[in-house]
């Protein structure tokens, strides 16, 4: 699936690659779709759609249970994805990969298992001011239950975590450090490696969780290099199916964590007197899983790896630079999130225009952008805005689409002039 241009062996041929995504041919209000909402959810290439369909057509049966051929084939394909996920993020073992519904479920799992056992009254959980609600609320629930304190590392006016202030908030009481790899609202790329190293140095009793929902679709990720304890992400943001994702955790930590939900598959034996739990990672996977979704998740990993994450990062970086320059030249437009190291997100506000109005007008031009707080209300508060307009990039976006966005913004401004 790798599509290269003649001039640069590294560069992706975006025009050719777009043909992999059937939905991109859709017209919206009679105009070509300009899909700039991949941070909310990315579109799916044909190989992912086919993979899911093929499961139901050719190998569908429940996994882990049957001795019959179909069940064994389904189980093999399903379990094969665990290894793919592990290799994709540089994890040492497939046994460290827990299949879940996505990032939200993964953070909740860690909060409700590791957190419930290890966090007590007076302990601290350190997050940052740019987190998605999925990396705030599960910790608040835990703090409420345990009498622990949620501590928030501030961000500066560019939307960057102030590393010294982050470092100063780490200490003996810190039990969990949780932060995004990339901010969905601002596009800031956090220095996950450095932040993890600081946590190790200053808060030796803490575990580090990285929310990789916006990381894995846009750059190569190696959890060993980052050095964290948990890394989680969602398939739907990386061109895979929705309702699917993974939590990676260090084996020793996962082994020591209690199960979360009870039911089938997470047990070895059940008696009314005593139930014995299955081993890691199965003890966290109660019930019939998303079988077809998991196998299609594997296809999305193959697709991304076929493109090459370095090439994806380079293409998106170039387009982000183009978009940043184009939007910066518009009077009355203020970019929210101007970090030195950014990925894939152009968040902005327009003088005198509510973001929702702008979003509706842009929709009539065929441009799909997200407007609102992007599940990051504290970020909106930090920048003193109720909402932003967010154009977020996927590997299929082009300069021409940024030009359509810019023309649409000018139209919005004319209507509100
Ligand atoms: N964290 C970040 C940074 C996100 O962008 C998102 C999705 N917008 C989430 C967590 C939650 O992911 P999901 O809804 O797939 O569980």
PDB file of N, CA and C in Angstrom, residues 98-113 132 134-135 138-139 209 232-234 243-247 257 260-261 284-286 289-290:
ATOM      1  N   UNK A  98      -3.672  -5.348  26.486  1.00  0.00           N
ATOM      2  CA  UNK A  98      -5.063  -5.614  26.866  1.00  0.00           C
ATOM      3  C   UNK A  98      -5.956  -4.960  25.824  1.00  0.00           C
ATOM      4  N   UNK A  99      -6.871  -5.751  25.247  1.00  0.00           N
ATOM      5  CA  UNK A  99      -7.837  -5.173  24.300  1.00  0.00           C
ATOM      6  C   UNK A  99      -9.000  -4.570  25.076  1.00  0.00           C
ATOM      7  N   UNK A 100      -9.337  -3.346  24.686  1.00  0.00           N
ATOM      8  CA  UNK A 100     -10.413  -2.615  25.364  1.00  0.00           C
ATOM      9  C   UNK A 100     -11.202  -1.827  24.333  1.00  0.00           C
ATOM     10  N   UNK A 101     -12.192  -1.058  24.808  1.00  0.00           N
ATOM     11  CA  UNK A 101     -12.977  -0.244  23.875  1.00  0.00           C
ATOM     12  C   UNK A 101     -12.201   0.965  23.367  1.00  0.00           C
ATOM     13  N   UNK A 102     -11.185   1.376  24.080  1.00  0.00           N
ATOM     14  CA  UNK A 102     -10.424   2.538  23.623  1.00  0.00           C
ATOM     15  C   UNK A 102      -9.695   3.204  24.781  1.00  0.00           C
ATOM     16  N   UNK A 103      -9.220   4.396  24.533  1.00  0.00           N
ATOM     17  CA  UNK A 103      -8.414   5.125  25.510  1.00  0.00           C
ATOM     18  C   UNK A 103      -9.183   5.374  26.804  1.00  0.00           C
ATOM     19  N   UNK A 104     -10.437   5.769  26.670  1.00  0.00           N
ATOM     20  CA  UNK A 104     -11.239   6.089  27.849  1.00  0.00           C
ATOM     21  C   UNK A 104     -11.325   4.880  28.771  1.00  0.00           C
ATOM     22  N   UNK A 105     -11.614   3.738  28.194  1.00  0.00           N
ATOM     23  CA  UNK A 105     -11.742   2.539  29.018  1.00  0.00           C
ATOM     24  C   UNK A 105     -10.400   2.163  29.636  1.00  0.00           C
ATOM     25  N   UNK A 106      -9.332   2.392  28.905  1.00  0.00           N
ATOM     26  CA  UNK A 106      -8.001   2.046  29.409  1.00  0.00           C
ATOM     27  C   UNK A 106      -7.636   2.883  30.633  1.00  0.00           C
ATOM     28  N   UNK A 107      -7.884   4.186  30.569  1.00  0.00           N
ATOM     29  CA  UNK A 107      -7.547   5.043  31.719  1.00  0.00           C
ATOM     30  C   UNK A 107      -8.405   4.646  32.922  1.00  0.00           C
ATOM     31  N   UNK A 108      -9.681   4.385  32.655  1.00  0.00           N
ATOM     32  CA  UNK A 108     -10.563   3.963  33.749  1.00  0.00           C
ATOM     33  C   UNK A 108     -10.096   2.647  34.357  1.00  0.00           C
ATOM     34  N   UNK A 109      -9.633   1.734  33.510  1.00  0.00           N
ATOM     35  CA  UNK A 109      -9.153   0.444  34.029  1.00  0.00           C
ATOM     36  C   UNK A 109      -7.974   0.652  34.983  1.00  0.00           C
ATOM     37  N   UNK A 110      -7.019   1.462  34.562  1.00  0.00           N
ATOM     38  CA  UNK A 110      -5.839   1.679  35.415  1.00  0.00           C
ATOM     39  C   UNK A 110      -6.251   2.381  36.721  1.00  0.00           C
ATOM     40  N   UNK A 111      -7.148   3.352  36.606  1.00  0.00           N
ATOM     41  CA  UNK A 111      -7.602   4.069  37.810  1.00  0.00           C
ATOM     42  C   UNK A 111      -8.311   3.121  38.765  1.00  0.00           C
ATOM     43  N   UNK A 112      -9.143   2.254  38.208  1.00  0.00           N
ATOM     44  CA  UNK A 112      -9.979   1.405  39.053  1.00  0.00           C
ATOM     45  C   UNK A 112      -9.283   0.127  39.522  1.00  0.00           C
ATOM     46  N   UNK A 113      -8.131  -0.179  38.967  1.00  0.00           N
ATOM     47  CA  UNK A 113      -7.425  -1.379  39.422  1.00  0.00           C
ATOM     48  C   UNK A 113      -6.124  -0.982  40.138  1.00  0.00           C
ATOM     49  N   UNK A 132      -7.361  15.643  27.903  1.00  0.00           N
ATOM     50  CA  UNK A 132      -8.723  15.292  27.481  1.00  0.00           C
ATOM     51  C   UNK A 132      -9.488  14.853  28.737  1.00  0.00           C
ATOM     52  N   UNK A 134     -11.028  12.356  29.310  1.00  0.00           N
ATOM     53  CA  UNK A 134     -10.774  10.927  29.575  1.00  0.00           C
ATOM     54  C   UNK A 134      -9.547  10.716  30.446  1.00  0.00           C
ATOM     55  N   UNK A 135      -8.679  11.721  30.505  1.00  0.00           N
ATOM     56  CA  UNK A 135      -7.493  11.610  31.354  1.00  0.00           C
ATOM     57  C   UNK A 135      -7.574  12.581  32.535  1.00  0.00           C
ATOM     58  N   UNK A 138     -11.490  10.098  35.243  1.00  0.00           N
ATOM     59  CA  UNK A 138     -11.231   8.842  35.967  1.00  0.00           C
ATOM     60  C   UNK A 138     -10.352   9.062  37.206  1.00  0.00           C
ATOM     61  N   UNK A 139      -9.427  10.021  37.112  1.00  0.00           N
ATOM     62  CA  UNK A 139      -8.552  10.320  38.266  1.00  0.00           C
ATOM     63  C   UNK A 139      -9.317  11.084  39.342  1.00  0.00           C
ATOM     64  N   UNK A 209       1.462   6.917  33.187  1.00  0.00           N
ATOM     65  CA  UNK A 209       0.542   6.516  32.109  1.00  0.00           C
ATOM     66  C   UNK A 209       0.563   7.583  31.017  1.00  0.00           C
ATOM     67  N   UNK A 232      -1.819   3.946  26.274  1.00  0.00           N
ATOM     68  CA  UNK A 232      -3.116   3.488  25.760  1.00  0.00           C
ATOM     69  C   UNK A 232      -3.552   4.309  24.549  1.00  0.00           C
ATOM     70  N   UNK A 233      -4.376   3.694  23.717  1.00  0.00           N
ATOM     71  CA  UNK A 233      -4.823   4.381  22.501  1.00  0.00           C
ATOM     72  C   UNK A 233      -6.071   3.736  21.927  1.00  0.00           C
ATOM     73  N   UNK A 234      -6.664   4.432  20.951  1.00  0.00           N
ATOM     74  CA  UNK A 234      -7.934   4.010  20.353  1.00  0.00           C
ATOM     75  C   UNK A 234      -7.731   3.717  18.874  1.00  0.00           C
ATOM     76  N   UNK A 243     -14.821   1.758  18.869  1.00  0.00           N
ATOM     77  CA  UNK A 243     -15.138   0.790  19.921  1.00  0.00           C
ATOM     78  C   UNK A 243     -14.019  -0.203  20.157  1.00  0.00           C
ATOM     79  N   UNK A 244     -12.810   0.170  19.825  1.00  0.00           N
ATOM     80  CA  UNK A 244     -11.676  -0.758  19.904  1.00  0.00           C
ATOM     81  C   UNK A 244     -10.431   0.026  20.283  1.00  0.00           C
ATOM     82  N   UNK A 245      -9.607  -0.580  21.126  1.00  0.00           N
ATOM     83  CA  UNK A 245      -8.365   0.078  21.493  1.00  0.00           C
ATOM     84  C   UNK A 245      -7.527  -0.843  22.341  1.00  0.00           C
ATOM     85  N   UNK A 246      -6.450  -0.314  22.857  1.00  0.00           N
ATOM     86  CA  UNK A 246      -5.540  -1.166  23.619  1.00  0.00           C
ATOM     87  C   UNK A 246      -4.898  -0.395  24.757  1.00  0.00           C
ATOM     88  N   UNK A 247      -4.616  -1.161  25.798  1.00  0.00           N
ATOM     89  CA  UNK A 247      -3.790  -0.666  26.911  1.00  0.00           C
ATOM     90  C   UNK A 247      -2.549  -1.534  26.937  1.00  0.00           C
ATOM     91  N   UNK A 257      -2.161  -6.318  39.357  1.00  0.00           N
ATOM     92  CA  UNK A 257      -3.441  -5.597  39.419  1.00  0.00           C
ATOM     93  C   UNK A 257      -4.607  -6.572  39.548  1.00  0.00           C
ATOM     94  N   UNK A 260     -10.903  -6.422  36.802  1.00  0.00           N
ATOM     95  CA  UNK A 260     -11.739  -5.228  36.766  1.00  0.00           C
ATOM     96  C   UNK A 260     -13.203  -5.625  36.676  1.00  0.00           C
ATOM     97  N   UNK A 261     -13.571  -6.171  35.517  1.00  0.00           N
ATOM     98  CA  UNK A 261     -14.936  -6.653  35.359  1.00  0.00           C
ATOM     99  C   UNK A 261     -14.912  -8.178  35.419  1.00  0.00           C
ATOM    100  N   UNK A 284      -8.370  -9.164  32.290  1.00  0.00           N
ATOM    101  CA  UNK A 284      -8.990  -7.835  32.121  1.00  0.00           C
ATOM    102  C   UNK A 284     -10.004  -7.809  30.971  1.00  0.00           C
ATOM    103  N   UNK A 285     -10.250  -8.965  30.381  1.00  0.00           N
ATOM    104  CA  UNK A 285     -11.100  -8.995  29.181  1.00  0.00           C
ATOM    105  C   UNK A 285     -12.317  -9.888  29.390  1.00  0.00           C
ATOM    106  N   UNK A 286     -13.202  -9.451  30.270  1.00  0.00           N
ATOM    107  CA  UNK A 286     -14.397 -10.244  30.559  1.00  0.00           C
ATOM    108  C   UNK A 286     -15.392 -10.158  29.406  1.00  0.00           C
ATOM    109  N   UNK A 289     -15.489 -10.381  23.257  1.00  0.00           N
ATOM    110  CA  UNK A 289     -14.924  -9.097  22.820  1.00  0.00           C
ATOM    111  C   UNK A 289     -15.411  -8.670  21.437  1.00  0.00           C
ATOM    112  N   UNK A 290     -14.894  -7.546  20.999  1.00  0.00           N
ATOM    113  CA  UNK A 290     -15.179  -7.038  19.656  1.00  0.00           C
ATOM    114  C   UNK A 290     -14.284  -7.789  18.669  1.00  0.00           C
TER     115      UNK A 290
END
